[in-house]
C-alpha cells in the first residue's frame, strides 16, 4: 500500500507525447522521470513491480516511420530503456506486462502484418534479453491487452480478435511452460 506505480503519457506544450510514470508512497503521488526514444510520440501502457528496485513498464514509441516496442526498467533509482524486439518491419505495440522475478517477465500487445492486420505479440524476458514468443493465431485484428503471470507455468493473456463477419470475440491465451494455447 505504500509503493504503487502508474504509467501513461502526457502531451507537452509543443504537442509532443512523452512517457509518464508516477509513484505512490502511501500518502501522495510523485512523478518519476522516465526516458523517451527520439523526438516522436512515446507512451507507456502497462507496469508491473517485482520489488521497489525491480519495476517494468511497457508501451511504444514512434521511430523510423513506425511504432516500435518500448520497455523500461526501474532499478530503485532511475528508469532506463531496455532493448526489446519487434516482429517484422511494421507497427508493434506493447500493452501489458507481468513480472514474476528479475529473470521472468512477460509483455503482451500486438503487431501489424504485411496486410495491416493486427496479430498477437508476446515477449518474454529471461534476465538477459527479451525474445518474441510464438502464439496461436485465431483470426485477424488480434489485440492482446493484458497479462497475468501467476507462476512460471501458469501465465494468462487476454484481449480481443475479429472474426468474420467483423464480429469482435474474446481472446484468451494460456501458457503452461510448454506453449501458448487458445482457451475457449
mmCIF file of C-alpha atoms in Angstrom:
data_model
loop_
_atom_site.group_PDB
_atom_site.id
_atom_site.type_symbol
_atom_site.label_atom_id
_atom_site.label_comp_id
_atom_site.label_asym_id
_atom_site.label_seq_id
_atom_site.Cartn_x
_atom_site.Cartn_y
_atom_site.Cartn_z
ATOM 1 C CA UNK A 1 0.000 0.000 0.000
ATOM 2 C CA UNK A 2 2.996 2.343 0.285
ATOM 3 C CA UNK A 3 4.671 1.608 -3.066
ATOM 4 C CA UNK A 4 2.360 1.775 -6.097
ATOM 5 C CA UNK A 5 3.162 2.641 -9.724
ATOM 6 C CA UNK A 6 1.046 4.059 -12.560
ATOM 7 C CA UNK A 7 2.218 4.772 -16.123
ATOM 8 C CA UNK A 8 0.916 6.509 -19.230
ATOM 9 C CA UNK A 9 1.825 9.569 -21.252
ATOM 10 C CA UNK A 10 1.336 13.308 -21.319
ATOM 11 C CA UNK A 11 1.249 15.969 -24.020
ATOM 12 C CA UNK A 12 3.968 18.634 -23.924
ATOM 13 C CA UNK A 13 3.388 22.330 -24.543
ATOM 14 C CA UNK A 14 4.651 21.810 -28.107
ATOM 15 C CA UNK A 15 2.165 18.975 -28.686
ATOM 16 C CA UNK A 16 4.529 16.004 -28.341
ATOM 17 C CA UNK A 17 3.584 12.858 -26.420
ATOM 18 C CA UNK A 18 6.069 11.689 -23.754
ATOM 19 C CA UNK A 19 6.212 8.813 -21.262
ATOM 20 C CA UNK A 20 4.893 9.316 -17.732
ATOM 21 C CA UNK A 21 5.427 7.308 -14.530
ATOM 22 C CA UNK A 22 4.050 8.174 -11.109
ATOM 23 C CA UNK A 23 4.789 6.512 -7.762
ATOM 24 C CA UNK A 24 2.540 6.475 -4.697
ATOM 25 C CA UNK A 25 4.266 6.328 -1.287
ATOM 26 C CA UNK A 26 1.148 5.766 0.807
ATOM 27 C CA UNK A 27 0.395 9.497 1.109
ATOM 28 C CA UNK A 28 0.833 11.149 -2.277
ATOM 29 C CA UNK A 29 1.750 10.559 -5.919
ATOM 30 C CA UNK A 30 5.086 11.787 -7.314
ATOM 31 C CA UNK A 31 6.123 11.999 -10.968
ATOM 32 C CA UNK A 32 9.294 9.973 -11.578
ATOM 33 C CA UNK A 33 11.363 10.939 -14.634
ATOM 34 C CA UNK A 34 11.260 8.414 -17.496
ATOM 35 C CA UNK A 35 13.348 8.266 -20.677
ATOM 36 C CA UNK A 36 11.943 8.610 -24.197
ATOM 37 C CA UNK A 37 13.203 7.346 -27.553
ATOM 38 C CA UNK A 38 13.727 10.155 -30.054
ATOM 39 C CA UNK A 39 11.508 13.182 -30.611
ATOM 40 C CA UNK A 40 8.389 11.281 -31.752
ATOM 41 C CA UNK A 41 5.464 10.131 -29.606
ATOM 42 C CA UNK A 42 6.294 7.821 -26.679
ATOM 43 C CA UNK A 43 3.770 6.219 -24.346
ATOM 44 C CA UNK A 44 3.669 3.629 -21.577
ATOM 45 C CA UNK A 45 0.600 1.421 -21.193
ATOM 46 C CA UNK A 46 1.438 -1.206 -18.569
ATOM 47 C CA UNK A 47 3.520 -1.570 -15.396
ATOM 48 C CA UNK A 48 4.470 -4.428 -13.058
ATOM 49 C CA UNK A 49 6.660 -4.428 -9.953
ATOM 50 C CA UNK A 50 8.615 -7.371 -8.561
ATOM 51 C CA UNK A 51 10.021 -5.195 -5.771
ATOM 52 C CA UNK A 52 10.783 -1.496 -5.101
ATOM 53 C CA UNK A 53 14.033 -1.978 -7.041
ATOM 54 C CA UNK A 54 12.665 -4.072 -9.927
ATOM 55 C CA UNK A 55 9.796 -2.427 -11.834
ATOM 56 C CA UNK A 56 8.942 -2.910 -15.532
ATOM 57 C CA UNK A 57 6.880 -0.685 -17.850
ATOM 58 C CA UNK A 58 5.933 -1.268 -21.486
ATOM 59 C CA UNK A 59 4.456 0.743 -24.332
ATOM 60 C CA UNK A 60 5.553 2.064 -27.705
ATOM 61 C CA UNK A 61 7.398 4.882 -29.396
ATOM 62 C CA UNK A 62 7.280 6.256 -32.931
ATOM 63 C CA UNK A 63 10.549 5.924 -34.829
ATOM 64 C CA UNK A 64 11.724 5.244 -38.390
ATOM 65 C CA UNK A 65 8.183 5.588 -39.734
ATOM 66 C CA UNK A 66 6.564 3.012 -37.415
ATOM 67 C CA UNK A 67 5.530 2.476 -33.819
ATOM 68 C CA UNK A 68 8.019 0.177 -32.070
ATOM 69 C CA UNK A 69 8.041 -1.702 -28.750
ATOM 70 C CA UNK A 70 9.208 0.240 -25.709
ATOM 71 C CA UNK A 71 10.383 -1.456 -22.497
ATOM 72 C CA UNK A 72 11.628 0.474 -19.476
ATOM 73 C CA UNK A 73 13.081 -0.789 -16.177
ATOM 74 C CA UNK A 74 13.280 0.949 -12.788
ATOM 75 C CA UNK A 75 16.158 -0.200 -10.562
ATOM 76 C CA UNK A 76 15.122 1.679 -7.420
ATOM 77 C CA UNK A 77 16.865 4.860 -8.523
ATOM 78 C CA UNK A 78 16.086 5.575 -12.188
ATOM 79 C CA UNK A 79 14.182 4.310 -15.233
ATOM 80 C CA UNK A 80 16.229 3.098 -18.219
ATOM 81 C CA UNK A 81 15.246 1.823 -21.655
ATOM 82 C CA UNK A 82 15.826 -1.912 -22.200
ATOM 83 C CA UNK A 83 16.259 -3.167 -25.769
ATOM 84 C CA UNK A 84 13.195 -5.076 -26.968
ATOM 85 C CA UNK A 85 12.451 -6.882 -30.234
ATOM 86 C CA UNK A 86 9.854 -6.052 -32.851
ATOM 87 C CA UNK A 87 8.109 -8.523 -35.133
ATOM 88 C CA UNK A 88 8.575 -7.572 -38.773
ATOM 89 C CA UNK A 89 9.095 -4.057 -40.012
ATOM 90 C CA UNK A 90 5.615 -2.612 -39.424
ATOM 91 C CA UNK A 91 3.847 -1.349 -36.286
ATOM 92 C CA UNK A 92 4.460 -3.020 -32.880
ATOM 93 C CA UNK A 93 2.728 -2.080 -29.620
ATOM 94 C CA UNK A 94 3.076 -3.414 -26.066
ATOM 95 C CA UNK A 95 0.004 -3.022 -23.851
ATOM 96 C CA UNK A 96 0.593 -5.049 -20.685
ATOM 97 C CA UNK A 97 3.388 -6.529 -18.579
ATOM 98 C CA UNK A 98 3.616 -9.018 -15.712
ATOM 99 C CA UNK A 99 6.845 -9.674 -13.807
ATOM 100 C CA UNK A 100 7.392 -12.768 -11.669
ATOM 101 C CA UNK A 101 11.093 -12.187 -10.927
ATOM 102 C CA UNK A 102 14.070 -10.276 -12.322
ATOM 103 C CA UNK A 103 14.564 -13.191 -14.748
ATOM 104 C CA UNK A 104 10.927 -13.922 -15.683
ATOM 105 C CA UNK A 105 8.949 -11.043 -17.199
ATOM 106 C CA UNK A 106 6.159 -11.253 -19.813
ATOM 107 C CA UNK A 107 4.783 -8.499 -22.066
ATOM 108 C CA UNK A 108 1.852 -8.554 -24.492
ATOM 109 C CA UNK A 109 0.497 -6.398 -27.269
ATOM 110 C CA UNK A 110 0.015 -6.614 -30.996
ATOM 111 C CA UNK A 111 1.746 -6.000 -34.292
ATOM 112 C CA UNK A 112 0.707 -5.357 -37.875
ATOM 113 C CA UNK A 113 1.355 -7.962 -40.549
ATOM 114 C CA UNK A 114 2.045 -7.191 -44.223
ATOM 115 C CA UNK A 115 -1.686 -6.621 -44.861
ATOM 116 C CA UNK A 116 -2.012 -4.263 -41.853
ATOM 117 C CA UNK A 117 -3.962 -6.798 -39.797
ATOM 118 C CA UNK A 118 -3.191 -6.946 -36.085
ATOM 119 C CA UNK A 119 -1.545 -10.126 -34.788
ATOM 120 C CA UNK A 120 -0.846 -11.127 -31.186
ATOM 121 C CA UNK A 121 2.571 -10.198 -29.836
ATOM 122 C CA UNK A 122 4.095 -11.796 -26.740
ATOM 123 C CA UNK A 123 7.590 -11.073 -25.420
ATOM 124 C CA UNK A 124 9.465 -12.847 -22.622
ATOM 125 C CA UNK A 125 12.473 -11.594 -20.634
ATOM 126 C CA UNK A 126 14.831 -14.213 -19.189
ATOM 127 C CA UNK A 127 17.005 -11.872 -17.135
ATOM 128 C CA UNK A 128 19.263 -11.057 -20.073
ATOM 129 C CA UNK A 129 17.238 -10.431 -23.242
ATOM 130 C CA UNK A 130 13.678 -10.037 -24.487
ATOM 131 C CA UNK A 131 12.503 -12.589 -27.074
ATOM 132 C CA UNK A 132 9.388 -12.895 -29.216
ATOM 133 C CA UNK A 133 7.379 -15.984 -28.267
ATOM 134 C CA UNK A 134 5.199 -17.832 -30.802
ATOM 135 C CA UNK A 135 1.446 -17.527 -30.289
ATOM 136 C CA UNK A 136 -1.531 -19.206 -31.918
ATOM 137 C CA UNK A 137 -3.361 -17.014 -34.420
ATOM 138 C CA UNK A 138 -7.129 -17.288 -34.245
ATOM 139 C CA UNK A 139 -8.487 -14.649 -36.569
ATOM 140 C CA UNK A 140 -7.441 -11.203 -37.586
ATOM 141 C CA UNK A 141 -7.114 -7.897 -35.802
ATOM 142 C CA UNK A 142 -5.881 -9.714 -32.692
ATOM 143 C CA UNK A 143 -5.053 -7.409 -29.806
ATOM 144 C CA UNK A 144 -3.597 -8.720 -26.544
ATOM 145 C CA UNK A 145 -4.258 -6.086 -23.909
ATOM 146 C CA UNK A 146 -3.344 -7.558 -20.533
ATOM 147 C CA UNK A 147 -1.306 -10.358 -18.969
ATOM 148 C CA UNK A 148 -1.124 -12.025 -15.555
ATOM 149 C CA UNK A 149 1.742 -14.335 -14.638
ATOM 150 C CA UNK A 150 0.726 -16.483 -11.674
ATOM 151 C CA UNK A 151 3.831 -18.687 -11.848
ATOM 152 C CA UNK A 152 6.427 -19.743 -14.409
ATOM 153 C CA UNK A 153 3.999 -22.441 -15.612
ATOM 154 C CA UNK A 154 0.736 -20.503 -15.346
ATOM 155 C CA UNK A 155 0.532 -17.311 -17.431
ATOM 156 C CA UNK A 156 -2.666 -15.803 -18.901
ATOM 157 C CA UNK A 157 -3.065 -13.191 -21.646
ATOM 158 C CA UNK A 158 -6.372 -11.612 -22.695
ATOM 159 C CA UNK A 159 -7.625 -9.352 -25.442
ATOM 160 C CA UNK A 160 -9.858 -9.499 -28.496
ATOM 161 C CA UNK A 161 -9.892 -10.524 -32.132
ATOM 162 C CA UNK A 162 -12.219 -10.055 -35.061
ATOM 163 C CA UNK A 163 -13.911 -12.975 -36.695
ATOM 164 C CA UNK A 164 -15.816 -12.720 -39.965
ATOM 165 C CA UNK A 165 -18.169 -11.012 -40.454
ATOM 166 C CA UNK A 166 -16.402 -8.337 -38.359
ATOM 167 C CA UNK A 167 -17.578 -9.649 -35.020
ATOM 168 C CA UNK A 168 -15.318 -8.969 -32.049
ATOM 169 C CA UNK A 169 -14.545 -12.048 -29.971
ATOM 170 C CA UNK A 170 -12.820 -12.563 -26.640
ATOM 171 C CA UNK A 171 -9.220 -13.748 -26.929
ATOM 172 C CA UNK A 172 -7.780 -15.759 -24.026
ATOM 173 C CA UNK A 173 -4.379 -17.451 -24.209
ATOM 174 C CA UNK A 174 -2.693 -19.623 -21.560
ATOM 175 C CA UNK A 175 0.966 -20.591 -21.169
ATOM 176 C CA UNK A 176 1.813 -23.804 -19.290
ATOM 177 C CA UNK A 177 5.631 -23.786 -19.623
ATOM 178 C CA UNK A 178 5.379 -25.530 -22.991
ATOM 179 C CA UNK A 179 3.491 -23.239 -25.366
ATOM 180 C CA UNK A 180 0.759 -20.631 -25.588
ATOM 181 C CA UNK A 181 -2.649 -22.169 -26.257
ATOM 182 C CA UNK A 182 -6.052 -20.722 -27.062
ATOM 183 C CA UNK A 183 -8.654 -21.082 -24.289
ATOM 184 C CA UNK A 184 -12.336 -21.088 -25.306
#
